[in-house]
Tab-separated table of C-alpha atoms in Angstrom:
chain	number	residue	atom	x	y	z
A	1	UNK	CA	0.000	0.000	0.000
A	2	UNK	CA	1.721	2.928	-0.531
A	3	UNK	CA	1.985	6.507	0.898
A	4	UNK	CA	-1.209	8.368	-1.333
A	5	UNK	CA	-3.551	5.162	-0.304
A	6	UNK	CA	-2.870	4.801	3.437
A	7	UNK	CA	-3.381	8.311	3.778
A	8	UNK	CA	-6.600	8.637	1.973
A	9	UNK	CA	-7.752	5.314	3.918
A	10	UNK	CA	-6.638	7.233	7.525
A	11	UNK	CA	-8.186	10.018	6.495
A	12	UNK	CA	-11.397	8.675	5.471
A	13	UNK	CA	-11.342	7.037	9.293
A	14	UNK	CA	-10.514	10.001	11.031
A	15	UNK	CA	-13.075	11.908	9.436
A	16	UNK	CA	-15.824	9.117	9.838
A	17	UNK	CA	-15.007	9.143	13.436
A	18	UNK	CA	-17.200	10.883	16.547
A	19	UNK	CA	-15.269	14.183	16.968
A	20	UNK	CA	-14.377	13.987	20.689
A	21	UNK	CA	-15.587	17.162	22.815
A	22	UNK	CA	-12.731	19.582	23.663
A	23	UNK	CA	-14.114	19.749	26.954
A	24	UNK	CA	-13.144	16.297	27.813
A	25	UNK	CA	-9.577	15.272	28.492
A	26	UNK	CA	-7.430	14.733	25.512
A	27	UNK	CA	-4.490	12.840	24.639
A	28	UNK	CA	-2.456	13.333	21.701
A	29	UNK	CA	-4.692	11.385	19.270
A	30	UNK	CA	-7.311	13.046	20.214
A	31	UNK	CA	-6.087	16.311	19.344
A	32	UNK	CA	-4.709	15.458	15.983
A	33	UNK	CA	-8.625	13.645	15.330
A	34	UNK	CA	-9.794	17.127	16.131
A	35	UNK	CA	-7.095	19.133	14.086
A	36	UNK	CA	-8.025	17.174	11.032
A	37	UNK	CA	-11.650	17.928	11.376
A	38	UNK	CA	-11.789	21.437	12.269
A	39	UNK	CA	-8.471	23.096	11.309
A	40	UNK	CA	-9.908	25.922	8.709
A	41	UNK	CA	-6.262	25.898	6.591
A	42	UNK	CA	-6.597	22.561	6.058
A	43	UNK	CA	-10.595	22.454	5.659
A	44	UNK	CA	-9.728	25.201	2.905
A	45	UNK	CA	-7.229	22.799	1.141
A	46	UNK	CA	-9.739	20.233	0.946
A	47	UNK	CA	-12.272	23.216	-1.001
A	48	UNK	CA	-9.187	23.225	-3.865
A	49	UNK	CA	-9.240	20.072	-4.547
A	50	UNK	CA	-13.011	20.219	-5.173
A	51	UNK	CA	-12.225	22.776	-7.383
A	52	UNK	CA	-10.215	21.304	-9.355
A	53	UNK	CA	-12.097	18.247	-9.571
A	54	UNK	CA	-14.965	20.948	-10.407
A	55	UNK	CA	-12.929	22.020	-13.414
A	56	UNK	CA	-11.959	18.658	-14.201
A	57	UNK	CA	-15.682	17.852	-14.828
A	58	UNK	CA	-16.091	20.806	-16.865
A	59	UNK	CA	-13.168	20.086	-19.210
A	60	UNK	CA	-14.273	16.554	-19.407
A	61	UNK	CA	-17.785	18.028	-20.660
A	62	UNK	CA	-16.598	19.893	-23.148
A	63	UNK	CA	-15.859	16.886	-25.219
A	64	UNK	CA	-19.852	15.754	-25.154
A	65	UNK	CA	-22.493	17.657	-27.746
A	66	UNK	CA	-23.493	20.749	-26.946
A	67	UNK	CA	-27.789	20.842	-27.013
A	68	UNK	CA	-29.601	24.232	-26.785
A	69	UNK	CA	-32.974	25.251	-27.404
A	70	UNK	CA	-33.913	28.696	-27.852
A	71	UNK	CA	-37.384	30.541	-28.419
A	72	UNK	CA	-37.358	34.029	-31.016
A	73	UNK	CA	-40.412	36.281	-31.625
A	74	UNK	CA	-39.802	39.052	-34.070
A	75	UNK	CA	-41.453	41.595	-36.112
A	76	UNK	CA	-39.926	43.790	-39.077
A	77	UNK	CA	-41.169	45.413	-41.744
A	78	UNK	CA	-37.791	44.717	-43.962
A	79	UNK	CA	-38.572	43.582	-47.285
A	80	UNK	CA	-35.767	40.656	-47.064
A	81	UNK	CA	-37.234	39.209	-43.251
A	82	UNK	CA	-40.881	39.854	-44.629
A	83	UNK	CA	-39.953	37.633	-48.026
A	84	UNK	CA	-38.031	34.956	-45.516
A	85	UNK	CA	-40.721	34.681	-43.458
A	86	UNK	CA	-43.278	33.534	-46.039
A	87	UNK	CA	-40.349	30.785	-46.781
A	88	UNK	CA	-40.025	29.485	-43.756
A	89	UNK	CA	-43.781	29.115	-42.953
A	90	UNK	CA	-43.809	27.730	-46.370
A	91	UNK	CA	-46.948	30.335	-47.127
A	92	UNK	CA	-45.049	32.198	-50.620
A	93	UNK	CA	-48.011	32.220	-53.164
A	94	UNK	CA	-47.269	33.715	-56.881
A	95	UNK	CA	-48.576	37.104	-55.920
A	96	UNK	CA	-45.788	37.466	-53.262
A	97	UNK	CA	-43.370	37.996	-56.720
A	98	UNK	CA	-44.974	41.053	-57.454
A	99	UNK	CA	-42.522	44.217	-57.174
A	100	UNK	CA	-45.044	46.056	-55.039
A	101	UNK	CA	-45.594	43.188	-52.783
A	102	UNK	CA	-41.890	42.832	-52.467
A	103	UNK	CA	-41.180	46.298	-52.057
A	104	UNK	CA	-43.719	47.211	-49.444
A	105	UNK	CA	-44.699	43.954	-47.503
A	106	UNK	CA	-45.804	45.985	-44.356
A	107	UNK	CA	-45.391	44.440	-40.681
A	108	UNK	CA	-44.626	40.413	-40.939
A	109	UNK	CA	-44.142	38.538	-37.498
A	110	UNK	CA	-42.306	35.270	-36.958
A	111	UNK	CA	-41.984	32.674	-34.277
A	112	UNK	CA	-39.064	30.757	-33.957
A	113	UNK	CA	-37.997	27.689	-31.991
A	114	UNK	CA	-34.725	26.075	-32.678
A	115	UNK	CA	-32.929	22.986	-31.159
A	116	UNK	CA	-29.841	22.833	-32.336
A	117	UNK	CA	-26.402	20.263	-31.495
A	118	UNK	CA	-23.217	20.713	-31.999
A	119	UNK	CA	-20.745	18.117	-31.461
A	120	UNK	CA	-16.577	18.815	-31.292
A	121	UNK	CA	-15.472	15.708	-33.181
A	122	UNK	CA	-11.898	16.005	-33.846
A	123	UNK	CA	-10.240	19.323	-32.298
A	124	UNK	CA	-6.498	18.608	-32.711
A	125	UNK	CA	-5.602	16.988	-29.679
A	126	UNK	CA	-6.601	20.056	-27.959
A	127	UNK	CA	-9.520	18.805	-25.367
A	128	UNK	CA	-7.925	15.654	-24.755
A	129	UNK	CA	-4.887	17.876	-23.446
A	130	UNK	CA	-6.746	20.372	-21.720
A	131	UNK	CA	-7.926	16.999	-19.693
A	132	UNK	CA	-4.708	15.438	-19.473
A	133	UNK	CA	-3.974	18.862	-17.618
A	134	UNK	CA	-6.729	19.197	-15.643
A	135	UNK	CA	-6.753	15.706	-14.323
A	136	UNK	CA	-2.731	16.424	-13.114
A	137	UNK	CA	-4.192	19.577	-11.146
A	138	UNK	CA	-6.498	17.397	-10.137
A	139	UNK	CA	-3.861	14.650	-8.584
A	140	UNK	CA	-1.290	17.662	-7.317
A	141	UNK	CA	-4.558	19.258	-5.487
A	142	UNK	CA	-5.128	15.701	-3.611
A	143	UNK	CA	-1.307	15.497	-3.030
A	144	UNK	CA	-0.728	18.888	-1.354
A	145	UNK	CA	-4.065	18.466	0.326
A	146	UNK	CA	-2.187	15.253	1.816
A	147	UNK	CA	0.978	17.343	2.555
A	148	UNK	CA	-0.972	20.032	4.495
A	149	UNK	CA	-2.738	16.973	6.412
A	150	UNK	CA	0.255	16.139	7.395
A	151	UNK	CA	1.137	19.649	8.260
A	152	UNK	CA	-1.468	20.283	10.472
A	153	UNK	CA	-0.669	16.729	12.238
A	154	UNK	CA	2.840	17.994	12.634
A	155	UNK	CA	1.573	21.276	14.056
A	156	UNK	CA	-0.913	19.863	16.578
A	157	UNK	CA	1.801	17.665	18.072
A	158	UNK	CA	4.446	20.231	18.051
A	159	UNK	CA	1.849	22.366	19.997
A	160	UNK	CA	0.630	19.444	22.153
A	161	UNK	CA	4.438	18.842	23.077
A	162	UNK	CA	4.810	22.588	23.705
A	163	UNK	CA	1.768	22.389	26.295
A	164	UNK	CA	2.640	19.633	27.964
A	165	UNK	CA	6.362	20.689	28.863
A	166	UNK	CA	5.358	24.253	29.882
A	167	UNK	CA	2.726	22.496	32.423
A	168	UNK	CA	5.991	20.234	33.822
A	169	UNK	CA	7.663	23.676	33.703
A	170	UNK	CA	5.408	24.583	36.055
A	171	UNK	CA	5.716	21.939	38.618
A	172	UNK	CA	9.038	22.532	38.681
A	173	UNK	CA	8.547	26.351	39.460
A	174	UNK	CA	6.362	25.803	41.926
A	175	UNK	CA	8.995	23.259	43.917
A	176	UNK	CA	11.250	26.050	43.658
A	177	UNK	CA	9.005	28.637	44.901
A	178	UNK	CA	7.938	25.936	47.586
A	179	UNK	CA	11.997	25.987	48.652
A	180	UNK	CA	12.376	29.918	48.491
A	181	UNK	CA	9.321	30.259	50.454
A	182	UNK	CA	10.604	28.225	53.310
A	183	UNK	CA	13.858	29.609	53.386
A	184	UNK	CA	12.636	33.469	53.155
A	185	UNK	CA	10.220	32.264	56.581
A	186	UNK	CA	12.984	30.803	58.547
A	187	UNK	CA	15.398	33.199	57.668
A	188	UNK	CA	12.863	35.607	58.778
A	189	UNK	CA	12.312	34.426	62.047
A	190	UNK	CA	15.681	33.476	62.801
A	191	UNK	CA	16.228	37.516	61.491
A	192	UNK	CA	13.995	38.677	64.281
A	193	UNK	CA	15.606	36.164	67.266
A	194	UNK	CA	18.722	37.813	66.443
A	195	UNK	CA	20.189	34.743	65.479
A	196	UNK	CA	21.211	35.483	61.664
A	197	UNK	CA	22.223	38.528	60.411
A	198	UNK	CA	19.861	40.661	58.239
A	199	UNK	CA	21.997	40.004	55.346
A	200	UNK	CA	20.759	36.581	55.160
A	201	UNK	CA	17.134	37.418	56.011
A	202	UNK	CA	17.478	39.839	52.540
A	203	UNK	CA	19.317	37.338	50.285
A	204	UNK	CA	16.983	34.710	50.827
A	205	UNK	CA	13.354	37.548	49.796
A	206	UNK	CA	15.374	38.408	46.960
A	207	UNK	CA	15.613	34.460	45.717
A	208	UNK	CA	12.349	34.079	46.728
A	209	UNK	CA	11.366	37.257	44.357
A	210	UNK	CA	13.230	35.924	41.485
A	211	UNK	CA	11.706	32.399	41.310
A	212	UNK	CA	8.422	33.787	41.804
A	213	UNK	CA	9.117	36.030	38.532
A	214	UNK	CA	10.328	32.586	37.052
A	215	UNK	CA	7.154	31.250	38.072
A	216	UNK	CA	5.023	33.737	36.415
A	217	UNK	CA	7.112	33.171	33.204
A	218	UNK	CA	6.121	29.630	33.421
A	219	UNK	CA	2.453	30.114	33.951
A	220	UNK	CA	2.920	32.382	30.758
A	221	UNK	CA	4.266	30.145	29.135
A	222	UNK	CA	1.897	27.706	29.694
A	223	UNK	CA	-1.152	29.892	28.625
A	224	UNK	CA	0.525	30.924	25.271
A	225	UNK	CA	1.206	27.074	24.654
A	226	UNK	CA	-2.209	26.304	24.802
A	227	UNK	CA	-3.264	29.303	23.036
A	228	UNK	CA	-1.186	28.143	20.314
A	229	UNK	CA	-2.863	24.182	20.752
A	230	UNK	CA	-6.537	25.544	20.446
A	231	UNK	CA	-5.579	27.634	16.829
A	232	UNK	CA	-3.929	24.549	15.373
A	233	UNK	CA	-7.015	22.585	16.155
A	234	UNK	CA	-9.586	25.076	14.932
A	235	UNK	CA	-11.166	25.634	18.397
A	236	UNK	CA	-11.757	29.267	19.422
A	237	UNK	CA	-9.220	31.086	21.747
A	238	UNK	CA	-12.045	30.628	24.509
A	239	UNK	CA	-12.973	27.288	24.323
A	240	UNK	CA	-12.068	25.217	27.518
A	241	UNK	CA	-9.509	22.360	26.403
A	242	UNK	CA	-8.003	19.773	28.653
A	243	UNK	CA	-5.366	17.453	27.700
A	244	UNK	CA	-3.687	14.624	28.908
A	245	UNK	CA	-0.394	16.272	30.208
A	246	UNK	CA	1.605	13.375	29.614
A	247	UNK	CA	5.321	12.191	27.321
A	248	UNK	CA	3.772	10.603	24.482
A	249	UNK	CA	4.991	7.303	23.680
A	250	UNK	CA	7.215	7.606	20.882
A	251	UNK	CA	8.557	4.135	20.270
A	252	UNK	CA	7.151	3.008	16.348
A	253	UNK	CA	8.404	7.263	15.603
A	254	UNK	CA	11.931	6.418	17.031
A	255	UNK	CA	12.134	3.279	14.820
A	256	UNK	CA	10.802	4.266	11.953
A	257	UNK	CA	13.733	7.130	11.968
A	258	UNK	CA	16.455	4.673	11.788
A	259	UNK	CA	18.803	5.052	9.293
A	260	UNK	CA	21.435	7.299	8.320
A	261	UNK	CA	21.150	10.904	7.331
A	262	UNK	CA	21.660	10.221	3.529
A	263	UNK	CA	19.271	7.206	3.774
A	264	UNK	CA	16.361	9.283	5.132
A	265	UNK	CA	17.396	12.256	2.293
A	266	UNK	CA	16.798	9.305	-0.334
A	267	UNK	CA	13.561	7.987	1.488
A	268	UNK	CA	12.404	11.830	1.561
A	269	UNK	CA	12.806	12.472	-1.966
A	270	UNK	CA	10.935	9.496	-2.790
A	271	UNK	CA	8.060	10.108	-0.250
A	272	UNK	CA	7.179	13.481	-0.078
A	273	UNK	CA	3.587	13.922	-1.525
A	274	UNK	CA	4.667	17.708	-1.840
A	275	UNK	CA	7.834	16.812	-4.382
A	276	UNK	CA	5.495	14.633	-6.143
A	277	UNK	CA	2.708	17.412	-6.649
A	278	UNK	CA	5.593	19.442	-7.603
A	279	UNK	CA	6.372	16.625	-10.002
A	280	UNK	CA	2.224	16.668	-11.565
A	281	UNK	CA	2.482	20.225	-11.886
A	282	UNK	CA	5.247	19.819	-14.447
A	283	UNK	CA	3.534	17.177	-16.498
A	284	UNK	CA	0.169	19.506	-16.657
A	285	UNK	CA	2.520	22.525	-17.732
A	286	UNK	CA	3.549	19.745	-20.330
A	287	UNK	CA	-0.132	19.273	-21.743
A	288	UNK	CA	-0.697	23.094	-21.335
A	289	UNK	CA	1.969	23.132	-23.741
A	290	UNK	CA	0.244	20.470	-25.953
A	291	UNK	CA	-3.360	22.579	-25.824
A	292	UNK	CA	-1.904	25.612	-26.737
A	293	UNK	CA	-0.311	24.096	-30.120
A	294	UNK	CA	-3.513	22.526	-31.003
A	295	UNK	CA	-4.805	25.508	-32.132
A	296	UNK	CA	-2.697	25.411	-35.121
A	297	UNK	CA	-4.221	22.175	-36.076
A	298	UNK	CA	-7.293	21.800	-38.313
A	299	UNK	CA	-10.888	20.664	-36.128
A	300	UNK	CA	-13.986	18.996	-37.436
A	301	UNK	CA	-17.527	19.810	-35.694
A	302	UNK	CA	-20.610	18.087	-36.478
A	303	UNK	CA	-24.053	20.584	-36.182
A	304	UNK	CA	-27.814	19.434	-36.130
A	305	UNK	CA	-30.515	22.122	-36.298
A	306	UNK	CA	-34.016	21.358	-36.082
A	307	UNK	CA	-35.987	24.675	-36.368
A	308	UNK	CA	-39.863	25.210	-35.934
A	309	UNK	CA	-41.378	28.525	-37.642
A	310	UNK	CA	-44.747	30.099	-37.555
A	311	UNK	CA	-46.304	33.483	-37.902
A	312	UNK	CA	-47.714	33.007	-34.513
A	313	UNK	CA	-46.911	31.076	-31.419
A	314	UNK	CA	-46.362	27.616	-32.444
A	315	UNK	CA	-44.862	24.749	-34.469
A	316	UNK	CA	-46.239	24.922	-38.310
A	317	UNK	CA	-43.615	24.582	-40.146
A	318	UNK	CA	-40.352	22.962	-39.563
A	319	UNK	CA	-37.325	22.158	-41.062
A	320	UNK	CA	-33.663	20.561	-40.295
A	321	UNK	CA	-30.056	20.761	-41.470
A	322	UNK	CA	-26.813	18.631	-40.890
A	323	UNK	CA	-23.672	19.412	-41.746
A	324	UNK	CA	-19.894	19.237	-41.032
A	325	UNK	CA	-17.335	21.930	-40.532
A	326	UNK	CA	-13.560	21.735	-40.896
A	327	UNK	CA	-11.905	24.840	-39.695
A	328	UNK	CA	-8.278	25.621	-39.146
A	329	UNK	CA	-6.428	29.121	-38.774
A	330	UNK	CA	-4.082	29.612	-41.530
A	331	UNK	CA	-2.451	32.034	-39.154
A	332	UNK	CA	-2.334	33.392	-35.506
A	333	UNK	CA	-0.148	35.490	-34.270
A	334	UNK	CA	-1.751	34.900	-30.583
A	335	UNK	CA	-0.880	31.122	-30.878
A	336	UNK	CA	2.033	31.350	-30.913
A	337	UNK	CA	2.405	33.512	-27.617
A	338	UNK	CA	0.333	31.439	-26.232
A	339	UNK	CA	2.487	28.248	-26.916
A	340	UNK	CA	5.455	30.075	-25.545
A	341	UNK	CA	3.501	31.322	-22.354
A	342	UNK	CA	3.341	27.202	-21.982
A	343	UNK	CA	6.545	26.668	-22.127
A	344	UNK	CA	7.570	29.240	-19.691
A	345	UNK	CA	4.776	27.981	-17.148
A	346	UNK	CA	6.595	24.522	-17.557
A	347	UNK	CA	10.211	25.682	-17.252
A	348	UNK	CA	9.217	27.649	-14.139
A	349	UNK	CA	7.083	24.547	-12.737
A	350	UNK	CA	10.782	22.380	-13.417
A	351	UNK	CA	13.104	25.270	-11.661
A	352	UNK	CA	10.498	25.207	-8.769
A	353	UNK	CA	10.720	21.460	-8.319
A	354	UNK	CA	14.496	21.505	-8.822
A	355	UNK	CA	14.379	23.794	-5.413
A	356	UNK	CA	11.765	22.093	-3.712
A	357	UNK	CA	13.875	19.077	-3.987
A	358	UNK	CA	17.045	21.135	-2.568
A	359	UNK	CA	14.715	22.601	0.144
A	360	UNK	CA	13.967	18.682	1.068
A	361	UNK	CA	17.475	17.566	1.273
A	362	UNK	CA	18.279	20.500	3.381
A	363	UNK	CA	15.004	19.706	5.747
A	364	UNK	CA	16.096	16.516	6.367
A	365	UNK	CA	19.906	17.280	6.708
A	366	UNK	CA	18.615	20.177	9.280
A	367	UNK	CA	16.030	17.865	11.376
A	368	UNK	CA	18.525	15.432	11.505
A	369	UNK	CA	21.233	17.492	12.919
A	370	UNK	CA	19.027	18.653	15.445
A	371	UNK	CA	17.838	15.367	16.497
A	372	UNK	CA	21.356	14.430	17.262
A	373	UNK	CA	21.974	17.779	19.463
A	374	UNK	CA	18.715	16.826	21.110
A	375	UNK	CA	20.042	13.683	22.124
A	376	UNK	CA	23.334	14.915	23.514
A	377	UNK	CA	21.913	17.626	25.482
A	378	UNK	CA	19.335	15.186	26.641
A	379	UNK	CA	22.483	12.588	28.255
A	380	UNK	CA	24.257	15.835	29.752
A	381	UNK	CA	21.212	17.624	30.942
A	382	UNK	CA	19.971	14.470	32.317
A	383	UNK	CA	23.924	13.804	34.381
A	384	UNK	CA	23.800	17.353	35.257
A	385	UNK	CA	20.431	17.204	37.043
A	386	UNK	CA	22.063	13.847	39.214
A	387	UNK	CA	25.149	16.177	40.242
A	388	UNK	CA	22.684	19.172	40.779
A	389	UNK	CA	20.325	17.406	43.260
A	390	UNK	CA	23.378	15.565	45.187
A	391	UNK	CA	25.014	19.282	45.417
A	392	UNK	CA	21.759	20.704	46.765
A	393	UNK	CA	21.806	17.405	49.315
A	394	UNK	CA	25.733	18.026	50.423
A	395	UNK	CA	25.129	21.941	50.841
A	396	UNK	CA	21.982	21.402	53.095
A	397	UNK	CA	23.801	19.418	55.286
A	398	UNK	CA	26.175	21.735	55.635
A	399	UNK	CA	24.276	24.532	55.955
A	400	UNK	CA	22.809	22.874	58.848
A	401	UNK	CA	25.990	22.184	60.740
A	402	UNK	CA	26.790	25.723	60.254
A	403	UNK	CA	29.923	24.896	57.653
A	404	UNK	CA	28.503	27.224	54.937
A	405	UNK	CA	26.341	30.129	54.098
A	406	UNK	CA	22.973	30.867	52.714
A	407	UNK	CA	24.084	31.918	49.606
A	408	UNK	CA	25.553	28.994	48.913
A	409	UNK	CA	22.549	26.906	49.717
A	410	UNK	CA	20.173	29.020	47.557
A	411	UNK	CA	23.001	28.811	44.749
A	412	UNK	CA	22.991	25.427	44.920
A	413	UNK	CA	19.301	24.822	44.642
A	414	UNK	CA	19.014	27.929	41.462
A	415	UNK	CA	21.703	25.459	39.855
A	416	UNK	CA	19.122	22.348	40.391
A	417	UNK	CA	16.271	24.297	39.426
A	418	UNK	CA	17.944	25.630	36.406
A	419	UNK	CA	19.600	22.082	35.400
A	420	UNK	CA	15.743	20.626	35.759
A	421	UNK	CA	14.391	23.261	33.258
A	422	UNK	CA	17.734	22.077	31.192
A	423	UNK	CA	16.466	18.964	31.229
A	424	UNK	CA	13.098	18.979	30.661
A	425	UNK	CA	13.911	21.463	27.546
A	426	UNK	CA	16.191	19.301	26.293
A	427	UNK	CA	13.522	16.370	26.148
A	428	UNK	CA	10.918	18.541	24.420
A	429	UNK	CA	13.913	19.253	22.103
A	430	UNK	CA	14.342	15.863	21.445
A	431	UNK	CA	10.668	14.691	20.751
A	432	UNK	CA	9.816	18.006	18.437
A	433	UNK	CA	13.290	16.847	16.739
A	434	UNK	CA	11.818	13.181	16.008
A	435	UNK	CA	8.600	14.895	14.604
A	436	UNK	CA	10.556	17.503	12.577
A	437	UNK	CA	12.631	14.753	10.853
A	438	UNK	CA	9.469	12.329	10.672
A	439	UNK	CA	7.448	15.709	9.291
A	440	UNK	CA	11.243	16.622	6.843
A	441	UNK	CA	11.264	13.155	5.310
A	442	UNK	CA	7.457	12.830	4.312
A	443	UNK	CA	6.394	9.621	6.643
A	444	UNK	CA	3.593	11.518	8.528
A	445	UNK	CA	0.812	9.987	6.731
A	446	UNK	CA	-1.255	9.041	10.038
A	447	UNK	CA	-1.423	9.242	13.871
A	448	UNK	CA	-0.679	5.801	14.094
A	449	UNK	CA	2.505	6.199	12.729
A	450	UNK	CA	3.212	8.637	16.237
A	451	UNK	CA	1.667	7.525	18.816
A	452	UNK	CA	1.568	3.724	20.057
């Protein structure tokens, strides 16, 4: 099964299924279900390619006869319409010939009804390219419709991500504000016993002032996060959302990413649905090319008439012609301009996919770069936060025997706080790093995929 059908098959199930309230708690699938649904980007996406399978129809119609009926009533008093008239309601008598009768017929009134058909048989090539193009807009709408499926899926758990490590953020804040709290109320009332010296009382407010401004940060943080969560999805900025604030499991992501740098550049130029719309965009230029130079080719059109006449309303007299008429333009000079506009449309569409595919390589070779950072920051933020907490552990004991100062203590515990925060960014780093280079290289086709 390739790339085009499971996506159209996951996205024919995620749209098929019960769209989970917002106000209930989410999890990751959940929110990409909901993205997929609602997002307006995307829902506008999926209007283009009913467009273009609108003008695909259209094209394809032009092909079929062409049947119109029409209705005429007229009245002249010209000699020629009054002399016609009598022939087509088949009423000419012998006295119609006379000069004065032709000359001055007076008022004549005729009633026309005519059904007519005219059939394109043979135009040059030129409708069966316009179709050829049309039905490769038709397939690059579908793919880029895919590619910003995937882009909103990307999006959502970038955001999710986001949410969830500002809300850990948090925690973490508050434990630290929890610590500076304490200290500021014993250093306080050791202050007023007399027992410290006011130095110590001050240096411990101002610690507690600073990780309260962190905290406030965080809570910002936070808010913007989820801010950001609710647009990707299409929900309003006030609608209540609650999500599971919980790591993913990224297992079947990590393994499907294995594989060395150029390995995932080749697997990306083969599977992204964008390169490949880039690639149907070149082919329709190609066609465009073709229609244009059909009009210096001859065409053959077959026309029916069937037309009723009478010099009131209805359907006396009637008569019907067939015929058959080749056409073709010795010379014009717009066809040629218009052949070379093709040309140029295809050229560009070729220099665009030439840079799209550059753009790819670069993606990947990015996204994979800074999936390996992620991971080293990740093994020395994650050391870093064992030496941090044992250094906050060693200074408190100290500090209680009286070997060191406050400052020292509240240093310590900034350093743990700060290593923490190191930490935790360093895992969101990694997990938006997997998604970039699962996103870069084109194998986001469904949530499945992401989340075990």
């Amino acid at each position: 099964m390739n790339n085009r059908t499971r996506t159209t098959i996951l996205a024919a199930w995620l749209l098929a299924a019960p769209v989970i309230a917002p106000a209930q708690v989410m999890n990751l699938r959940d929110t990409v279900r909901y993205a997929l649904q609602h997002n307006p980007e995307l829902r506008a996406a999926e209007q283009q390619v009913n467009e273009a399978r609108q003008q695909l129809d259209s094209v394809e119609a032009a092909s079929a006869p062409v049947i119109s009926l029409s209705a005429t009533a007229r009245v002249s008093d010209n000699p020629l319409d009054a002399f016609a008239d009598k022939l087509f309601t088949r009423q000419v008598t012998a006295a119609d010939f006379d000069p004065a009768a032709l000359n001055q017929p007076g008022s004549s009134d005729l009633y026309l009804t005519s059904l007519s058909l005219k059939w394109p048989v043979y135009t040059g090539g030129k409708l069966e390219a316009q179709q050829q193009q049309t039905g490769m807009a038709v397939q690059q709408s579908r793919l880029l419709y895919q590619r910003a499926q995937q882009k909103i899926a990307f999006h959502t758990m970038q955001a999710y991500l986001f949410a969830v490590a500002t809300d850990k953020a948090i925690k973490i804040a508050d434990q630290a504000v929890e610590a500076a709290q304490r200290h500021a109320d014993t250093t306080a009332k050791l202050a007023a016993e007399g027992r410290i010296v006011e130095s110590d009382k001050l240096a411990a407010e101002v610690n507690l002032a600073a990780v309260k401004a962190q905290q406030a940060q965080a809570v910002t943080r936070h808010k913007h996060a989820i801010t950001r969560l609710r647009q990707v999805m299409g929900l309003p900025a006030d609608a209540t959302l609650d999500i599971d604030y919980q790591w993913p499991q990224q297992a079947a992501l990590q393994q499907a990413l294995a594989g060395e740098v150029e390995q995932l550049i080749k697997q990306a130029l083969q599977t992204r649905v964008d390169l490949q719309a880039a690639q149907k965009a070149i082919a329709a230029a190609g066609a465009g090319i073709e229609a244009a130079s059909a009009d210096k080719k001859p065409s053959v059109a077959l026309v029916a008439n069937s037309n009723w006449y009478d010099d009131s309303p209805g359907f006396d007299s009637q008569s019907s012609s067939l015929m058959a008429v080749a056409s073709i333009n010795l010379y014009d000079g717009a066809t040629d301009g218009k052949v070379g506009v093709a040309r140029a449309q295809q050229k560009q569409q070729q220099w665009r996919e030439q840079a799209l595919q550059q753009a790819v390589q670069s993606e990947v070779k990015q996204a994979f770069d800074d999936l390996q950072e992620a991971l080293s920051r990740l093994d020395i933020a994650s050391d870093n936060v064992a030496r941090a907490r044992k250094a906050v552990r060693l200074v408190q004991k100290r500090y209680g025997q009286g070997r060191t100062i406050l400052l020292d203590l509240l240093q310590s515990e900034r350093m743990y706080t700060e290593s923490r925060i190191e930490k935790l960014t360093a895992e969101l780093n990694l997990r938006t790093s997997r998604l970039a280079l699962s996103f870069a290289v084109g194998s986001l086709p469904g949530v499945e995929e992401l989340v075990e």
